[in-house]
Amino acid sequence: MGTWRMGDEASRRADEIRSLQSGLDAGLRIIDTAEMYGHGRSEGVVGEALRGRRDRAFLISKVLPQNASSKGTVEACERSLKHLGTDHLDLYLLHWPGAIPFTETLYAFETLKERGLIRDWGVSNFDTADMDDLAELGAYPLVNQILYSLEYRGTEHDLLPRDEKARITSMAYCPIGQGGDLLHHPTLRAIAPRHETSLGPATTAQIALAWVLHRRNMIAIPKAATPHHQALNIAAQEIRLSRKDLAALDEAFPPPRRKEPLAVI
Ligand code: NDP
């Protein structure tokens, strides 16, 4: 479950909290947030949603690159824990590669692990060369969280196979195109009525999500600010795309033929 923009509008807060709680109740585990989102406001929403339920969640937050020094990372993590009302994160990510040498961030991640404030660490928005740099340092993140959806398939050329080979899990952000044009694409509109979930005929958002989920070594973190959207996203796991569907999607959203620089949002 993604959380970007949660906490931005007071009128949506109750729905956002219920949405995250309904996801946990239905068996979803991962909640992804960041110190950047609303300057800690999203973490505040997550903290409220987790009250009395912390042990059910696998909680992820992220440090901003400009804070990712050996001292700054520890301080940022302590701030995030305060906003979240918890004593540990399950996973702590560097939000994107920055100017501070990664050895500093790594030192802080190890310190935080020793202190029990984080269970593990990972990265986000790291391209193939960035991952190679980490490997040279002998640093192996648990995940690389990247932009991945039908509209952004560039990573299929080298980053996704590279991470899979290194046993680093890929985590797709914006898997349903931020609820934008993707959901009106004619190919998705044509495929959706061919599928049925426990909630009724499939929607284009569910097809887009099912497509991301059909990939090996891939986790998706869609953001749903209402229990209804959350339920639809959970039901998307029931969809099995056929070869015909996959071929139509490849035609509409062609896979990369050569290296493309990692796209970011
Ligand atoms: P998503 O692709 O998850 O799309 C979210 C949008 O889709 C919202 O407008 C939401 O509406 C809508 N939506 C959700 N479910 C449905 C549905 N079933 N049917 C129709 N519309 C739906 O975009 P995000 O940008 O939120 O990305 C997901 C998460 O990834 C973020 O929340 C964040 O946690 C993470 N992220 C990480 C980044 C990084 O740099 N590491 C960058 C960007 C995102 P509503 O809100 O009304 O439910």
Tab-separated table of C-alpha atoms and ligand atoms in Angstrom:
chain	number	residue	atom	x	y	z
A	1	MET	CA	0.000	0.000	0.000
A	2	GLY	CA	1.417	3.350	-1.090
A	3	THR	CA	0.759	6.526	0.881
A	4	TRP	CA	2.028	9.476	-1.180
A	5	ARG	CA	-0.317	12.475	-0.761
A	6	MET	CA	-2.091	10.872	2.205
A	7	GLY	CA	-2.478	13.486	4.933
A	8	ASP	CA	-2.561	16.357	2.437
A	9	GLU	CA	-6.312	16.968	2.769
A	10	ALA	CA	-7.978	16.887	6.177
A	11	SER	CA	-11.323	15.892	4.610
A	12	ARG	CA	-9.813	12.653	3.219
A	13	ARG	CA	-7.926	11.600	6.360
A	14	ALA	CA	-10.596	9.321	7.867
A	15	ASP	CA	-10.986	7.474	4.537
A	16	GLU	CA	-7.220	7.117	4.175
A	17	ILE	CA	-6.913	5.580	7.624
A	18	ARG	CA	-9.825	3.223	6.989
A	19	SER	CA	-8.338	2.312	3.639
A	20	LEU	CA	-4.984	1.280	5.141
A	21	GLN	CA	-6.721	-0.588	7.967
A	22	SER	CA	-9.004	-2.422	5.534
A	23	GLY	CA	-5.913	-3.462	3.569
A	24	LEU	CA	-4.253	-4.851	6.688
A	25	ASP	CA	-7.471	-6.620	7.676
A	26	ALA	CA	-7.579	-8.247	4.219
A	27	GLY	CA	-4.020	-9.504	4.556
A	28	LEU	CA	-1.913	-6.855	2.846
A	29	ARG	CA	1.299	-6.300	4.784
A	30	ILE	CA	3.520	-3.706	3.159
A	31	ILE	CA	2.929	-0.015	3.825
A	32	ASP	CA	5.242	2.366	1.993
A	33	THR	CA	5.781	5.935	3.151
A	34	ALA	CA	8.568	8.546	3.260
A	35	GLU	CA	9.720	11.522	5.281
A	36	MET	CA	9.219	13.551	2.073
A	37	TYR	CA	5.478	12.890	1.773
A	38	GLY	CA	3.795	15.988	3.176
A	39	HIS	CA	6.887	16.622	5.346
A	40	GLY	CA	5.891	13.767	7.634
A	41	ARG	CA	2.112	14.160	7.301
A	42	SER	CA	1.746	10.864	5.412
A	43	GLU	CA	3.768	9.152	8.136
A	44	GLY	CA	1.303	10.666	10.618
A	45	VAL	CA	-1.656	9.076	8.795
A	46	VAL	CA	0.138	5.720	8.701
A	47	GLY	CA	0.929	5.977	12.420
A	48	GLU	CA	-2.737	6.549	13.197
A	49	ALA	CA	-3.800	3.642	10.978
A	50	LEU	CA	-1.305	1.350	12.700
A	51	ARG	CA	-2.376	2.082	16.264
A	52	GLY	CA	-2.945	-1.319	17.884
A	53	ARG	CA	-2.018	-3.071	14.617
A	54	ARG	CA	1.709	-2.363	14.234
A	55	ASP	CA	2.673	-6.025	14.308
A	56	ARG	CA	0.536	-6.747	11.237
A	57	ALA	CA	2.454	-4.389	8.973
A	58	PHE	CA	5.764	-4.493	7.139
A	59	LEU	CA	6.534	-0.809	7.406
A	60	ILE	CA	8.774	1.054	4.943
A	61	SER	CA	9.938	4.654	5.080
A	62	LYS	CA	12.588	6.582	3.160
A	63	VAL	CA	15.320	9.063	3.897
A	64	LEU	CA	15.798	12.027	1.548
A	65	PRO	CA	19.186	12.064	-0.229
A	66	GLN	CA	20.095	15.445	1.273
A	67	ASN	CA	19.619	13.976	4.774
A	68	ALA	CA	21.471	10.753	4.022
A	69	SER	CA	24.777	11.481	5.808
A	70	SER	CA	25.898	9.157	8.594
A	71	LYS	CA	24.431	11.499	11.226
A	72	GLY	CA	21.546	12.884	9.142
A	73	THR	CA	20.163	9.431	8.290
A	74	VAL	CA	19.946	8.452	11.943
A	75	GLU	CA	18.232	11.735	12.818
A	76	ALA	CA	15.812	11.394	9.878
A	77	CYS	CA	14.934	7.858	10.955
A	78	GLU	CA	14.275	8.974	14.517
A	79	ARG	CA	11.954	11.725	13.198
A	80	SER	CA	10.108	9.225	11.001
A	81	LEU	CA	9.649	6.823	13.918
A	82	LYS	CA	8.171	9.675	15.949
A	83	HIS	CA	5.702	10.590	13.182
A	84	LEU	CA	4.807	6.921	12.770
A	85	GLY	CA	4.445	6.299	16.519
A	86	THR	CA	6.521	3.135	16.360
A	87	ASP	CA	9.895	1.955	17.614
A	88	HIS	CA	11.142	0.379	14.383
A	89	LEU	CA	10.855	0.259	10.603
A	90	ASP	CA	10.905	-3.052	8.781
A	91	LEU	CA	12.705	-1.450	5.857
A	92	TYR	CA	14.420	1.892	5.375
A	93	LEU	CA	15.192	3.155	1.862
A	94	LEU	CA	17.395	5.848	0.405
A	95	HIS	CA	14.770	7.714	-1.663
A	96	TRP	CA	17.047	8.345	-4.667
A	97	PRO	CA	20.811	8.547	-5.262
A	98	GLY	CA	22.250	11.862	-4.079
A	99	ALA	CA	25.524	13.701	-3.568
A	100	ILE	CA	26.400	12.249	-0.155
A	101	PRO	CA	28.705	9.218	-0.532
A	102	PHE	CA	26.682	6.030	-0.082
A	103	THR	CA	29.263	4.722	2.385
A	104	GLU	CA	27.938	7.320	4.867
A	105	THR	CA	24.346	6.210	4.373
A	106	LEU	CA	25.383	2.591	4.654
A	107	TYR	CA	27.201	3.274	7.907
A	108	ALA	CA	24.018	4.879	9.268
A	109	PHE	CA	21.840	1.964	8.062
A	110	GLU	CA	24.151	-0.471	9.892
A	111	THR	CA	24.044	1.690	13.034
A	112	LEU	CA	20.238	1.818	12.867
A	113	LYS	CA	20.102	-1.963	12.456
A	114	GLU	CA	22.350	-2.493	15.474
A	115	ARG	CA	20.123	-0.210	17.522
A	116	GLY	CA	17.032	-2.152	16.392
A	117	LEU	CA	15.466	0.940	14.795
A	118	ILE	CA	15.352	-0.674	11.358
A	119	ARG	CA	15.256	-4.335	10.405
A	120	ASP	CA	16.728	-3.915	6.931
A	121	TRP	CA	17.652	-1.325	4.309
A	122	GLY	CA	17.177	-0.787	0.612
A	123	VAL	CA	17.254	1.810	-2.157
A	124	SER	CA	14.897	3.540	-4.544
A	125	ASN	CA	15.349	4.992	-8.037
A	126	PHE	CA	18.724	3.273	-8.474
A	127	ASP	CA	19.597	2.488	-12.088
A	128	THR	CA	21.834	-0.367	-13.224
A	129	ALA	CA	25.095	1.572	-12.819
A	130	ASP	CA	24.027	2.722	-9.335
A	131	MET	CA	23.348	-0.896	-8.374
A	132	ASP	CA	26.734	-1.921	-9.763
A	133	ASP	CA	28.358	0.793	-7.606
A	134	LEU	CA	26.653	-0.663	-4.523
A	135	ALA	CA	27.833	-4.164	-5.377
A	136	GLU	CA	31.386	-2.855	-5.645
A	137	LEU	CA	31.036	-1.592	-2.094
A	138	GLY	CA	29.807	-5.043	-1.064
A	139	ALA	CA	26.415	-3.485	-0.242
A	140	TYR	CA	23.299	-5.548	-1.012
A	141	PRO	CA	19.950	-3.799	-0.560
A	142	LEU	CA	16.835	-5.852	0.136
A	143	VAL	CA	14.825	-3.983	-2.511
A	144	ASN	CA	15.116	-1.410	-5.261
A	145	GLN	CA	11.882	0.603	-5.449
A	146	ILE	CA	11.381	1.959	-8.972
A	147	LEU	CA	8.849	3.399	-11.376
A	148	TYR	CA	7.310	0.451	-13.197
A	149	SER	CA	4.015	0.149	-15.031
A	150	LEU	CA	2.718	-0.506	-18.541
A	151	GLU	CA	3.740	3.052	-19.407
A	152	TYR	CA	7.257	2.698	-17.988
A	153	ARG	CA	8.842	-0.590	-19.033
A	154	GLY	CA	12.380	0.638	-19.718
A	155	THR	CA	13.820	-1.273	-16.739
A	156	GLU	CA	12.917	-4.587	-18.395
A	157	HIS	CA	16.005	-4.247	-20.585
A	158	ASP	CA	18.665	-4.585	-17.890
A	159	LEU	CA	17.764	-3.333	-14.407
A	160	LEU	CA	15.015	-5.856	-13.633
A	161	PRO	CA	16.998	-8.919	-14.814
A	162	ARG	CA	20.089	-7.607	-13.025
A	163	ASP	CA	18.266	-7.151	-9.707
A	164	GLU	CA	16.557	-10.525	-9.981
A	165	LYS	CA	19.877	-12.247	-10.587
A	166	ALA	CA	21.322	-10.504	-7.526
A	167	ARG	CA	18.256	-11.579	-5.475
A	168	ILE	CA	17.202	-7.993	-4.938
A	169	THR	CA	13.429	-7.578	-5.004
A	170	SER	CA	11.953	-4.956	-7.323
A	171	MET	CA	9.112	-2.843	-5.961
A	172	ALA	CA	6.920	-0.974	-8.460
A	173	TYR	CA	5.749	2.500	-7.588
A	174	CYS	CA	2.942	4.210	-9.557
A	175	PRO	CA	1.830	0.755	-10.795
A	176	ILE	CA	-1.549	2.104	-11.950
A	177	GLY	CA	-0.191	5.244	-13.556
A	178	GLN	CA	-1.290	7.487	-10.686
A	179	GLY	CA	-4.894	6.934	-11.744
A	180	GLY	CA	-4.281	8.980	-14.936
A	181	ASP	CA	-4.511	8.420	-18.714
A	182	LEU	CA	-3.424	4.790	-18.460
A	183	LEU	CA	-6.811	3.868	-17.015
A	184	HIS	CA	-8.548	5.156	-20.162
A	185	HIS	CA	-6.325	3.346	-22.644
A	186	PRO	CA	-8.381	1.486	-25.297
A	187	THR	CA	-6.387	-1.750	-24.905
A	188	LEU	CA	-7.063	-1.854	-21.166
A	189	ARG	CA	-10.697	-1.033	-21.864
A	190	ALA	CA	-10.880	-3.955	-24.266
A	191	ILE	CA	-9.250	-6.444	-21.871
A	192	ALA	CA	-11.084	-5.493	-18.674
A	193	PRO	CA	-14.532	-6.913	-19.615
A	194	ARG	CA	-12.932	-10.314	-20.352
A	195	HIS	CA	-12.130	-10.758	-16.649
A	196	GLU	CA	-14.261	-11.184	-13.563
A	197	THR	CA	-13.215	-10.779	-9.919
A	198	SER	CA	-15.130	-11.435	-6.702
A	199	LEU	CA	-16.142	-7.762	-6.854
A	200	GLY	CA	-17.555	-7.988	-10.382
A	201	PRO	CA	-16.235	-7.255	-13.867
A	202	ALA	CA	-12.593	-6.158	-13.847
A	203	THR	CA	-11.690	-2.487	-14.167
A	204	THR	CA	-8.836	-0.995	-16.205
A	205	ALA	CA	-6.950	-0.169	-12.974
A	206	GLN	CA	-7.170	-3.815	-11.936
A	207	ILE	CA	-5.800	-4.950	-15.309
A	208	ALA	CA	-2.902	-2.482	-15.033
A	209	LEU	CA	-2.123	-3.775	-11.537
A	210	ALA	CA	-2.523	-7.443	-12.489
A	211	TRP	CA	-0.014	-6.851	-15.291
A	212	VAL	CA	2.623	-5.486	-12.868
A	213	LEU	CA	1.933	-8.347	-10.453
A	214	HIS	CA	2.324	-11.048	-13.101
A	215	ARG	CA	6.027	-10.217	-13.305
A	216	ARG	CA	8.465	-12.346	-11.302
A	217	ASN	CA	10.408	-10.741	-8.452
A	218	MET	CA	8.012	-7.779	-8.428
A	219	ILE	CA	5.996	-6.216	-5.609
A	220	ALA	CA	3.496	-3.432	-6.347
A	221	ILE	CA	2.573	-0.641	-3.947
A	222	PRO	CA	-0.557	1.054	-5.362
A	223	LYS	CA	-1.998	3.888	-3.330
A	224	ALA	CA	-5.695	3.679	-2.512
A	225	ALA	CA	-7.162	6.468	-0.411
A	226	THR	CA	-10.526	4.738	0.020
A	227	PRO	CA	-11.520	1.268	1.220
A	228	HIS	CA	-13.319	0.779	-2.119
A	229	HIS	CA	-10.163	1.333	-4.179
A	230	GLN	CA	-8.216	-0.807	-1.699
A	231	ALA	CA	-10.693	-3.685	-2.124
A	232	LEU	CA	-10.497	-3.396	-5.923
A	233	ASN	CA	-6.688	-3.497	-5.783
A	234	ILE	CA	-6.743	-6.561	-3.556
A	235	ALA	CA	-9.189	-8.286	-5.921
A	236	ALA	CA	-6.819	-7.551	-8.843
A	237	GLN	CA	-4.711	-10.417	-7.498
A	238	GLU	CA	-7.444	-12.802	-8.682
A	239	ILE	CA	-6.897	-11.834	-12.328
A	240	ARG	CA	-4.799	-14.120	-14.531
A	241	LEU	CA	-3.976	-12.394	-17.790
A	242	SER	CA	-4.092	-14.688	-20.820
A	243	ARG	CA	-1.385	-14.942	-23.470
A	244	LYS	CA	-3.710	-13.015	-25.761
A	245	ASP	CA	-4.070	-10.229	-23.174
A	246	LEU	CA	-0.304	-10.071	-22.649
A	247	ALA	CA	0.347	-9.936	-26.387
A	248	ALA	CA	-2.167	-7.096	-26.815
A	249	LEU	CA	-0.529	-5.192	-23.948
A	250	ASP	CA	2.934	-5.722	-25.482
A	251	GLU	CA	1.670	-4.274	-28.712
A	252	ALA	CA	0.107	-1.236	-27.030
A	253	PHE	CA	3.010	-0.727	-24.596
A	254	PRO	CA	6.091	-2.171	-26.310
A	255	PRO	CA	8.919	-3.504	-24.136
A	256	PRO	CA	12.279	-1.697	-24.521
A	257	ARG	CA	14.662	-2.749	-27.304
A	258	ARG	CA	17.729	-1.128	-25.807
A	259	LYS	CA	18.911	0.444	-22.571
A	260	GLU	CA	16.694	3.305	-21.425
A	261	PRO	CA	17.729	5.529	-18.536
A	262	LEU	CA	15.645	4.840	-15.445
A	263	ALA	CA	12.517	7.018	-15.509
A	264	VAL	CA	11.509	8.650	-12.237
A	265	ILE	CA	8.500	10.580	-10.951
B	1	NDP	P1	-0.541	4.887	-8.130
B	1	NDP	O1	-0.170	4.364	-9.467
B	1	NDP	O2	-0.579	3.965	-6.971
B	1	NDP	O3	-1.964	5.589	-8.300
B	1	NDP	C1	-2.661	6.199	-7.235
B	1	NDP	C2	-3.892	6.870	-7.835
B	1	NDP	O4	-4.743	5.871	-8.394
B	1	NDP	C3	-4.709	7.642	-6.842
B	1	NDP	O5	-5.240	8.769	-7.501
B	1	NDP	C4	-5.818	6.658	-6.488
B	1	NDP	O6	-7.006	7.310	-6.134
B	1	NDP	C5	-6.015	5.924	-7.771
B	1	NDP	N1	-6.489	4.558	-7.553
B	1	NDP	C6	-6.044	3.665	-6.630
B	1	NDP	N2	-6.676	2.483	-6.757
B	1	NDP	C7	-7.569	2.645	-7.767
B	1	NDP	C8	-8.507	1.794	-8.376
B	1	NDP	N3	-8.673	0.528	-7.975
B	1	NDP	N4	-9.274	2.285	-9.393
B	1	NDP	C9	-9.092	3.563	-9.827
B	1	NDP	N5	-8.205	4.411	-9.301
B	1	NDP	C10	-7.446	3.959	-8.287
B	1	NDP	O7	0.418	6.159	-7.865
B	1	NDP	P2	1.278	6.649	-6.625
B	1	NDP	O8	2.025	7.835	-7.104
B	1	NDP	O9	0.473	6.821	-5.409
B	1	NDP	O10	2.338	5.463	-6.408
B	1	NDP	C11	2.139	4.430	-5.462
B	1	NDP	C12	3.028	4.604	-4.253
B	1	NDP	O11	4.395	4.437	-4.618
B	1	NDP	C13	3.000	6.008	-3.635
B	1	NDP	O12	1.812	6.253	-2.925
B	1	NDP	C14	4.269	5.978	-2.819
B	1	NDP	O13	4.066	5.262	-1.616
B	1	NDP	C15	5.216	5.230	-3.756
B	1	NDP	N6	6.021	6.132	-4.616
B	1	NDP	C16	7.401	6.097	-4.485
B	1	NDP	C17	8.201	6.909	-5.240
B	1	NDP	C18	9.684	6.855	-5.069
B	1	NDP	O14	10.388	7.745	-5.592
B	1	NDP	N7	10.213	5.872	-4.380
B	1	NDP	C19	7.635	7.879	-6.225
B	1	NDP	C20	6.199	7.801	-6.333
B	1	NDP	C21	5.450	6.953	-5.554
B	1	NDP	P3	-7.431	7.459	-4.567
B	1	NDP	O15	-6.253	8.142	-3.933
B	1	NDP	O16	-8.671	8.276	-4.643
B	1	NDP	O17	-7.658	6.067	-4.051
